[in-house]
PDB file of C-alpha atoms and ligand atoms in Angstrom:
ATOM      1  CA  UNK X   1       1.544  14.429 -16.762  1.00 90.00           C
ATOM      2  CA  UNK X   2      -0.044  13.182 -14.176  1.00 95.00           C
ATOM      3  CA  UNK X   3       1.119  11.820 -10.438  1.00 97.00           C
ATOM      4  CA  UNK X   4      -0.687  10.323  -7.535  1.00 98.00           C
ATOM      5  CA  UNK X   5       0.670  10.297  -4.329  1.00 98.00           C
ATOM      6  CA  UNK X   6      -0.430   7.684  -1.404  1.00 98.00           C
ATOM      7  CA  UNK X   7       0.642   7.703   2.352  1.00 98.00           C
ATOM      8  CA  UNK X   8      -0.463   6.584   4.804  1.00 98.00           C
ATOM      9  CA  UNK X   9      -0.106   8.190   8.443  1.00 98.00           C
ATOM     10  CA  UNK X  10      -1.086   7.454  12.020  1.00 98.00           C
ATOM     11  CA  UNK X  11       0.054  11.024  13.059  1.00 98.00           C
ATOM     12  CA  UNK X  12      -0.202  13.303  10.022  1.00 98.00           C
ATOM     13  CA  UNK X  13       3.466  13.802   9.526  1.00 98.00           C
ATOM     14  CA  UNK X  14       3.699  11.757   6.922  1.00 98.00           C
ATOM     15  CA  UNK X  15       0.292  12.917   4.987  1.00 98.00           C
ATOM     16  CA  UNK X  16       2.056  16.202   5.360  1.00 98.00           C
ATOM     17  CA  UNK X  17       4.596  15.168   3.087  1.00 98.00           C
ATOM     18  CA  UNK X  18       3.169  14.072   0.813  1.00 98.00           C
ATOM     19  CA  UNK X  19       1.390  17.168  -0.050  1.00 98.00           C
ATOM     20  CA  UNK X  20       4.534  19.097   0.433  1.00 98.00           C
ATOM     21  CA  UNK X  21       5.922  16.373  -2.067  1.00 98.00           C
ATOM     22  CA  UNK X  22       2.766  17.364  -4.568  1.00 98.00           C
ATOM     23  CA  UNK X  23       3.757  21.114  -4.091  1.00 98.00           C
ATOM     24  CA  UNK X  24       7.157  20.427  -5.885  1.00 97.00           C
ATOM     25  CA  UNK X  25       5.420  18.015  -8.253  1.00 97.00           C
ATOM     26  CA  UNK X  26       2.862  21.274  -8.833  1.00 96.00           C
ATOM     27  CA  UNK X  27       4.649  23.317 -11.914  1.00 95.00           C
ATOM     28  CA  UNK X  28       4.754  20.140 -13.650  1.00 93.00           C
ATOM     29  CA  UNK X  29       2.231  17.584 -13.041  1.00 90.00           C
ATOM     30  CA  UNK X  30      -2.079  17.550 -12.190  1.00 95.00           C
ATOM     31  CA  UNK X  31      -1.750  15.636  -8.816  1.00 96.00           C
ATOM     32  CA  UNK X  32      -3.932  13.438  -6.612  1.00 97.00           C
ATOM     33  CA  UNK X  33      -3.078  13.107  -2.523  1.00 98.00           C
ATOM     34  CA  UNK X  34      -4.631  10.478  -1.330  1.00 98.00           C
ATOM     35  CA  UNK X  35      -4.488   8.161   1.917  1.00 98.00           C
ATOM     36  CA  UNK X  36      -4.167   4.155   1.269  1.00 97.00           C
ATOM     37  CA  UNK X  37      -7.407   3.756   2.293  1.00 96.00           C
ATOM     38  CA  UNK X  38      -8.719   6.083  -0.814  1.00 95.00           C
ATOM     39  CA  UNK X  39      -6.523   4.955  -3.782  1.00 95.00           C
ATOM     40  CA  UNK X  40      -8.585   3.171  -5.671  1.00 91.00           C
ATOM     41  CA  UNK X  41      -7.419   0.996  -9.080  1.00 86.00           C
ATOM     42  CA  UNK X  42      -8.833   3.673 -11.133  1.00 88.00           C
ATOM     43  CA  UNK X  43      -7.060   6.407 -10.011  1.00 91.00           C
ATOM     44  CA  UNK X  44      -3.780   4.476 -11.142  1.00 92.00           C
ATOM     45  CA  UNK X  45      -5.087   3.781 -14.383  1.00 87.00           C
ATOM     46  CA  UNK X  46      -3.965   6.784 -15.899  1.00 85.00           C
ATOM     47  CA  UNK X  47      -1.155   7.503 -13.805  1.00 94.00           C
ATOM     48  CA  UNK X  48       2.093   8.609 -15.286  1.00 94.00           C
ATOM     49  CA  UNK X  49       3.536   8.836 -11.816  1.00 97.00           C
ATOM     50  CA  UNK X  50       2.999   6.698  -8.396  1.00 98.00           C
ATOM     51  CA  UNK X  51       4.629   8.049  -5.076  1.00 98.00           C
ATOM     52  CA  UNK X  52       3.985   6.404  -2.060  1.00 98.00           C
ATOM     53  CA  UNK X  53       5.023   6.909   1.367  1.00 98.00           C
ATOM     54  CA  UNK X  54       4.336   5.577   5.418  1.00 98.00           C
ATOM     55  CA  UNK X  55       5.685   5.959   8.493  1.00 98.00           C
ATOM     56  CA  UNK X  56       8.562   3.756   9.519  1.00 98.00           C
ATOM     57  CA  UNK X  57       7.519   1.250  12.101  1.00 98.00           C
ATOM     58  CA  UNK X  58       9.523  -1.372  13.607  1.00 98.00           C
ATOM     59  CA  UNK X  59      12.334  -1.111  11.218  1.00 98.00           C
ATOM     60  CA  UNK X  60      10.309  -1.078   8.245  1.00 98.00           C
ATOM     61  CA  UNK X  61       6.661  -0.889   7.091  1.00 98.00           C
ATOM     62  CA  UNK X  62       3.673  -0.937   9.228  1.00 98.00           C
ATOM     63  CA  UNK X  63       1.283  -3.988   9.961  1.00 97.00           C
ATOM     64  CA  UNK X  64      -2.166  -4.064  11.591  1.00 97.00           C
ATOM     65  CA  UNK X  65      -0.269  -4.448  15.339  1.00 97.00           C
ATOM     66  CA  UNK X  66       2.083  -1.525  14.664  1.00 98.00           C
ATOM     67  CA  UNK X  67      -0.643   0.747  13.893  1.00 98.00           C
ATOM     68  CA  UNK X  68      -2.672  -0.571  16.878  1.00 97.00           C
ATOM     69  CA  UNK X  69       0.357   0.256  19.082  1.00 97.00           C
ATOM     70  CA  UNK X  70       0.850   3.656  17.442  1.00 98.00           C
ATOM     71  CA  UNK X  71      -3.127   4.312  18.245  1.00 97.00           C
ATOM     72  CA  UNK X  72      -2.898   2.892  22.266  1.00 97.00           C
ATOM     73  CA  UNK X  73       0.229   5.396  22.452  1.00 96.00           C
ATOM     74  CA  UNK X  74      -1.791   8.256  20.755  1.00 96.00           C
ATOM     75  CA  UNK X  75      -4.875   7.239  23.151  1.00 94.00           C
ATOM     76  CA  UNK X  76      -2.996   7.266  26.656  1.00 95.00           C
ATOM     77  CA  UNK X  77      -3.971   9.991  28.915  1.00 93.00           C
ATOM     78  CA  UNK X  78      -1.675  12.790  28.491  1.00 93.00           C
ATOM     79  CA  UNK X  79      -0.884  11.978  24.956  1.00 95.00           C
ATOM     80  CA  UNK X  80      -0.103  15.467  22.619  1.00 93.00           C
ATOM     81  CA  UNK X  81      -0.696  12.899  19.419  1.00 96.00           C
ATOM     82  CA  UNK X  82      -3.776  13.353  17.558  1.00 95.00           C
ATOM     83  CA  UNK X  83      -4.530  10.428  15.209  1.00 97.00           C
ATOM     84  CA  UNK X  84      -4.664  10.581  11.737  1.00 96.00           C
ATOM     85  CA  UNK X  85      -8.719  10.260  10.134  1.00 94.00           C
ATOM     86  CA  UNK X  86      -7.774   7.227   8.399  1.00 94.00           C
ATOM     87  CA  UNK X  87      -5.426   5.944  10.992  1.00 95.00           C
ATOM     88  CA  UNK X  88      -7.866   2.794  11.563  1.00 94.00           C
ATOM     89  CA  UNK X  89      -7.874   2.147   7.671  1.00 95.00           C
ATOM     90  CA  UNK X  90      -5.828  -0.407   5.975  1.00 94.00           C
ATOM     91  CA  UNK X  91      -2.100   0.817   5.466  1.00 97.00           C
ATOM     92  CA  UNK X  92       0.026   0.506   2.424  1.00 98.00           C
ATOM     93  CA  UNK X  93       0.962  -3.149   2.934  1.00 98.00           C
ATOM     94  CA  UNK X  94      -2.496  -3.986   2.362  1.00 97.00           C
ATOM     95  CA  UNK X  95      -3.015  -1.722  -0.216  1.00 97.00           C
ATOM     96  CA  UNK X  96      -0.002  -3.184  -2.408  1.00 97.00           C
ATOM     97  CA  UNK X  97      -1.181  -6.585  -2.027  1.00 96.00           C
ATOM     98  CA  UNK X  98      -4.321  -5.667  -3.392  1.00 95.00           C
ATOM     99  CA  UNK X  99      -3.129  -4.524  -6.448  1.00 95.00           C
ATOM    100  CA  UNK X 100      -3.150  -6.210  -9.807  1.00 93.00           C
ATOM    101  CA  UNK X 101       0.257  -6.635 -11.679  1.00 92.00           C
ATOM    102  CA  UNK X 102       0.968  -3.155 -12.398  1.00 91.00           C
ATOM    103  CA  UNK X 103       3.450  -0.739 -15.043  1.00 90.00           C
ATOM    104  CA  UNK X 104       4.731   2.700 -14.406  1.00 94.00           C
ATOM    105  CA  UNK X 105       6.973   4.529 -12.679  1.00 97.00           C
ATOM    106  CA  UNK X 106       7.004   5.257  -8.824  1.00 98.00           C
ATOM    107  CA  UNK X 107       8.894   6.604  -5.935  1.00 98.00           C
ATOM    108  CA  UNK X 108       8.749   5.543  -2.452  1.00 98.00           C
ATOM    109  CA  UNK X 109       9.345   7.922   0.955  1.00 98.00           C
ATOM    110  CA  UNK X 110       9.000   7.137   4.394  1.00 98.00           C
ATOM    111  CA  UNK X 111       8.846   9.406   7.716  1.00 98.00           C
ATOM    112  CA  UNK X 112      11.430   8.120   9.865  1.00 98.00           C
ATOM    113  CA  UNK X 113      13.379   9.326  13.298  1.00 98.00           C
ATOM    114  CA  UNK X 114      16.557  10.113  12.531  1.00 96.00           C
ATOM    115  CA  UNK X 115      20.284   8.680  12.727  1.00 96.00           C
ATOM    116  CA  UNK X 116      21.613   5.843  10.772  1.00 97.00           C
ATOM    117  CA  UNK X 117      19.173   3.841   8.791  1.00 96.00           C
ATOM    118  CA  UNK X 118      21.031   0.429   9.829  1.00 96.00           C
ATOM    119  CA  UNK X 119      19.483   1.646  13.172  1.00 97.00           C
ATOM    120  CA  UNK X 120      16.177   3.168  12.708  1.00 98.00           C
ATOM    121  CA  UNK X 121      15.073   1.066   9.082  1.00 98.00           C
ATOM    122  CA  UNK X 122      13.057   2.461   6.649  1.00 98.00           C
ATOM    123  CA  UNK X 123       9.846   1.794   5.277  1.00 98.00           C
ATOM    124  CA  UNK X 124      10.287   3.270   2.123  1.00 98.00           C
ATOM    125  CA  UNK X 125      12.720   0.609   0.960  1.00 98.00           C
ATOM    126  CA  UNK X 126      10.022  -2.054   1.808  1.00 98.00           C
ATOM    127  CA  UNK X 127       7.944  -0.161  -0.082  1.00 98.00           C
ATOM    128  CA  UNK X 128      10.149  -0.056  -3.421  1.00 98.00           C
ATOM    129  CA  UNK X 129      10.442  -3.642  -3.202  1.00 98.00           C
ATOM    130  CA  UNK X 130       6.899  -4.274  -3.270  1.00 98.00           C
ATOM    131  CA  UNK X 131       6.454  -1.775  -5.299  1.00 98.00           C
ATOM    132  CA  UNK X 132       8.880  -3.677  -7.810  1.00 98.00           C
ATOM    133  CA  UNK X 133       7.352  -6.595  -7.335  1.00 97.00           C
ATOM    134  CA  UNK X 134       4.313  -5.208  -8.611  1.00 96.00           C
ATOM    135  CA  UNK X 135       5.770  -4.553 -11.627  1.00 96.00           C
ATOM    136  CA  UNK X 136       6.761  -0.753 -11.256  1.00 97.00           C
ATOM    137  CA  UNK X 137      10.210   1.234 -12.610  1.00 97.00           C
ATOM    138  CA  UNK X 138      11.458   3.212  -9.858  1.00 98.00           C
ATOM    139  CA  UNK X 139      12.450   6.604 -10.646  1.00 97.00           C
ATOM    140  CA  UNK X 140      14.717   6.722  -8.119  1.00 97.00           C
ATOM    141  CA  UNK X 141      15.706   5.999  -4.668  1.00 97.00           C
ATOM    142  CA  UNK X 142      14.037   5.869  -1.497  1.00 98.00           C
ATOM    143  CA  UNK X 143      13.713   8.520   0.174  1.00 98.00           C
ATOM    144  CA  UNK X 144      13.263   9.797   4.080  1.00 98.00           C
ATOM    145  CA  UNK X 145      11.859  12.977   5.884  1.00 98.00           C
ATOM    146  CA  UNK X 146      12.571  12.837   9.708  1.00 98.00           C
ATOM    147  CA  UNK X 147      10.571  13.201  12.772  1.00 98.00           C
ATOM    148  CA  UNK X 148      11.769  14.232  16.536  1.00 98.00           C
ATOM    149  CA  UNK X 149      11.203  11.534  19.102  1.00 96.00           C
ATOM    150  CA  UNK X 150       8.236  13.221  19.835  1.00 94.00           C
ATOM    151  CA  UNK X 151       6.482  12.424  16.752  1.00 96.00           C
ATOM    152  CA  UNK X 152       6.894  16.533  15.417  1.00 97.00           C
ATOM    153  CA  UNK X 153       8.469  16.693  11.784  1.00 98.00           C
ATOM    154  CA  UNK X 154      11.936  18.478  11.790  1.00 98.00           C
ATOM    155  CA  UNK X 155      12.817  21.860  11.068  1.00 98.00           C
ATOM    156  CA  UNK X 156      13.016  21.931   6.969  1.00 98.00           C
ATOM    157  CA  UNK X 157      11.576  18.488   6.337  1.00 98.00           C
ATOM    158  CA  UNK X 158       8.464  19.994   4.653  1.00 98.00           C
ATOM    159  CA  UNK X 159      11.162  21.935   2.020  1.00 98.00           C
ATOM    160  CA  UNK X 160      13.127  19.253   1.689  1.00 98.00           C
ATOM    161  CA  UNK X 161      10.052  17.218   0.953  1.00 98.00           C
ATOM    162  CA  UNK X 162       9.076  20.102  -2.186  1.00 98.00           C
ATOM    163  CA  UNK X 163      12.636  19.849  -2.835  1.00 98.00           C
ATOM    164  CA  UNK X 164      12.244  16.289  -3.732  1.00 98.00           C
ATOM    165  CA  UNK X 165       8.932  16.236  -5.518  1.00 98.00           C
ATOM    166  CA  UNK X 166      10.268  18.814  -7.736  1.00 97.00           C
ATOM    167  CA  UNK X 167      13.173  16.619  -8.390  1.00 97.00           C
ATOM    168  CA  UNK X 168      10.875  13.652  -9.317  1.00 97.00           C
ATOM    169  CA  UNK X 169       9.541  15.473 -11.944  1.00 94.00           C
ATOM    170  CA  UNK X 170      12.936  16.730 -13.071  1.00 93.00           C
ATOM    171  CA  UNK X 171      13.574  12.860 -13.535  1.00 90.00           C
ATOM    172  CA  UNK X 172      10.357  12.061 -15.297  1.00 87.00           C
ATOM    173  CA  UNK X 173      11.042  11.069 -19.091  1.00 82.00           C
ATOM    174  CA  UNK X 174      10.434  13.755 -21.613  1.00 76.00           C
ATOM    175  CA  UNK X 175       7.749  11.985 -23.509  1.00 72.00           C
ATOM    176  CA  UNK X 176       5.597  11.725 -20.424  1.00 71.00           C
ATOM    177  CA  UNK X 177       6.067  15.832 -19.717  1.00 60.00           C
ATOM    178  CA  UNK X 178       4.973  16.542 -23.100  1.00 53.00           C
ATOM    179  CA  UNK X 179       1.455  14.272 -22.310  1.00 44.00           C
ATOM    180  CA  UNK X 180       0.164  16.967 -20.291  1.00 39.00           C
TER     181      UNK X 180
HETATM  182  C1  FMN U 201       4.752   1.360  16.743  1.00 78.01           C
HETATM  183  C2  FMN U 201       5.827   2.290  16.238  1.00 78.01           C
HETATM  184  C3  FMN U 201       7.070   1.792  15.856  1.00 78.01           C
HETATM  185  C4  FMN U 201       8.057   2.674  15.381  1.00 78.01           C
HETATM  186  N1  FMN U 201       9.257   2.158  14.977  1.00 78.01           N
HETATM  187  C5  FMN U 201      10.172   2.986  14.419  1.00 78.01           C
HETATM  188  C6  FMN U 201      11.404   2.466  13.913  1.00 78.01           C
HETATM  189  O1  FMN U 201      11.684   1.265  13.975  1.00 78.01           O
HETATM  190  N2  FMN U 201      12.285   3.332  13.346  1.00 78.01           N
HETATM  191  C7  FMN U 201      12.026   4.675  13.274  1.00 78.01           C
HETATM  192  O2  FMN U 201      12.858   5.403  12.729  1.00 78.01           O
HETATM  193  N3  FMN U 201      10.870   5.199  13.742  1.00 78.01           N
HETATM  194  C8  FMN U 201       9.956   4.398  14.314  1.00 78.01           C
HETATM  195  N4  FMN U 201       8.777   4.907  14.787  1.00 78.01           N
HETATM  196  C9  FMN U 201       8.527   6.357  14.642  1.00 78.01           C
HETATM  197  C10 FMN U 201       7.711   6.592  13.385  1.00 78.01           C
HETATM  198  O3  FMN U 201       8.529   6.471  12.249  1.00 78.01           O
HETATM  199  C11 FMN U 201       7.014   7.939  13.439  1.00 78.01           C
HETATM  200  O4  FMN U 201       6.007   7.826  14.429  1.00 78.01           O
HETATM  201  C12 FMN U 201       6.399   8.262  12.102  1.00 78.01           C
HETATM  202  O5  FMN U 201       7.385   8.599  11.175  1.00 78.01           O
HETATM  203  C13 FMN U 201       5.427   9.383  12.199  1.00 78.01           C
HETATM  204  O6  FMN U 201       4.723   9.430  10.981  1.00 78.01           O
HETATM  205  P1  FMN U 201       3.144   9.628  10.979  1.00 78.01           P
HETATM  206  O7  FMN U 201       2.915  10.903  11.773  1.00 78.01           O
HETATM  207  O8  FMN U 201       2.788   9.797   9.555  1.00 78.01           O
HETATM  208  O9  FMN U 201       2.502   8.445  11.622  1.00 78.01           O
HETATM  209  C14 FMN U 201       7.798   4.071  15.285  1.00 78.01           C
HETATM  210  C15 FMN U 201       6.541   4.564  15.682  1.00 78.01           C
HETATM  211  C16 FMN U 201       5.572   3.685  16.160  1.00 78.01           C
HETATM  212  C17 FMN U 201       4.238   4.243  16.566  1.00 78.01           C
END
């Protein structure tokens, strides 16, 4: 079986999910992490399994101005955030509009601060509709793994986060397990 997982992250929480999300998906699956900027057509090709993930901005999915904003606050003097290497690359919007009609199955997750999602949005439902609309099953839900105000995941979001990759492959079809 094979999975590849995209994110995309202005402060790394969210690329640190998603390779806690390929340690659950380890036992089970070979695995690819890689950022939006790096997920090429091919690598899908052979995919049994597409996760993708971002950071929630403004109530949903990022855009080229919520990214810049994210980088000016990570830039001001006195700023603890240290931006992500491919913070300045295209995000996962961009990325899914690229893509051809696609087949599959896939998952979505976000990073998110917490409280009610009527409140704070998610990105990972924007990014299962797209995702449908690209032609993709969803295996399951959305999902989201929260961040303090301060941009710092929170305590036992990395667990949760192997908790949930492991239950992704629970979910996988048995005909695609026995492919590996
Ligand atoms: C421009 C901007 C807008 C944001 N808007 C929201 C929001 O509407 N809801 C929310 O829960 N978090 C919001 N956040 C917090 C982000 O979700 C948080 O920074 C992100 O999960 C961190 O992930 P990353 O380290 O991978 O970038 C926002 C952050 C930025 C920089």
């Amino acid at each position: 079986m094979k999975a590849v997982i995209i994110y995309e992250s202005m402060y790394g929480n969210t690329r640190t999910i998603a390779y806690a999300i390929s340690e659950g998906l380890r036992p089970t699956a070979e695995f690819s992490v890689v950022s939006a900027a790096e997920a090429t057509p091919a690598l899908l090709r052979d995919a049994d399994l597409v996760v993708v993930g971002g950071p929630t901005h403004v109530h949903g999915l990022s855009r080229p101005a919520t990214r810049r904003s994210a980088a000016d606050a990570a830039r001001k003097s006195g700023s603890c955030l240290t931006l992500d290497p491919f913070a300045s690359q295209p995000g996962i919007r961009e990325w899914l509009a690229g893509l051809d009609q696609c087949h599959g199955l896939a998952a979505a997750f976000d990073t998110r601060l917490s409280g009610p999602p009527l409140f704070t949005g998610r990105a990972s439902k924007v990014i299962t509709r797209l995702l449908r609309q690209r032609g993709f099953a969803l295996l399951t839900g959305p999902e989201s793994f929260l961040v303090t105000k301060d941009n710092k995941l929170r305590a036992g979001q990395t667990m949760r986060a192997e908790d949930w990759g492991r239950s992704l492959a629970a979910g996988l079809p048995s005909e695609t397990l026995s492919s590996r």
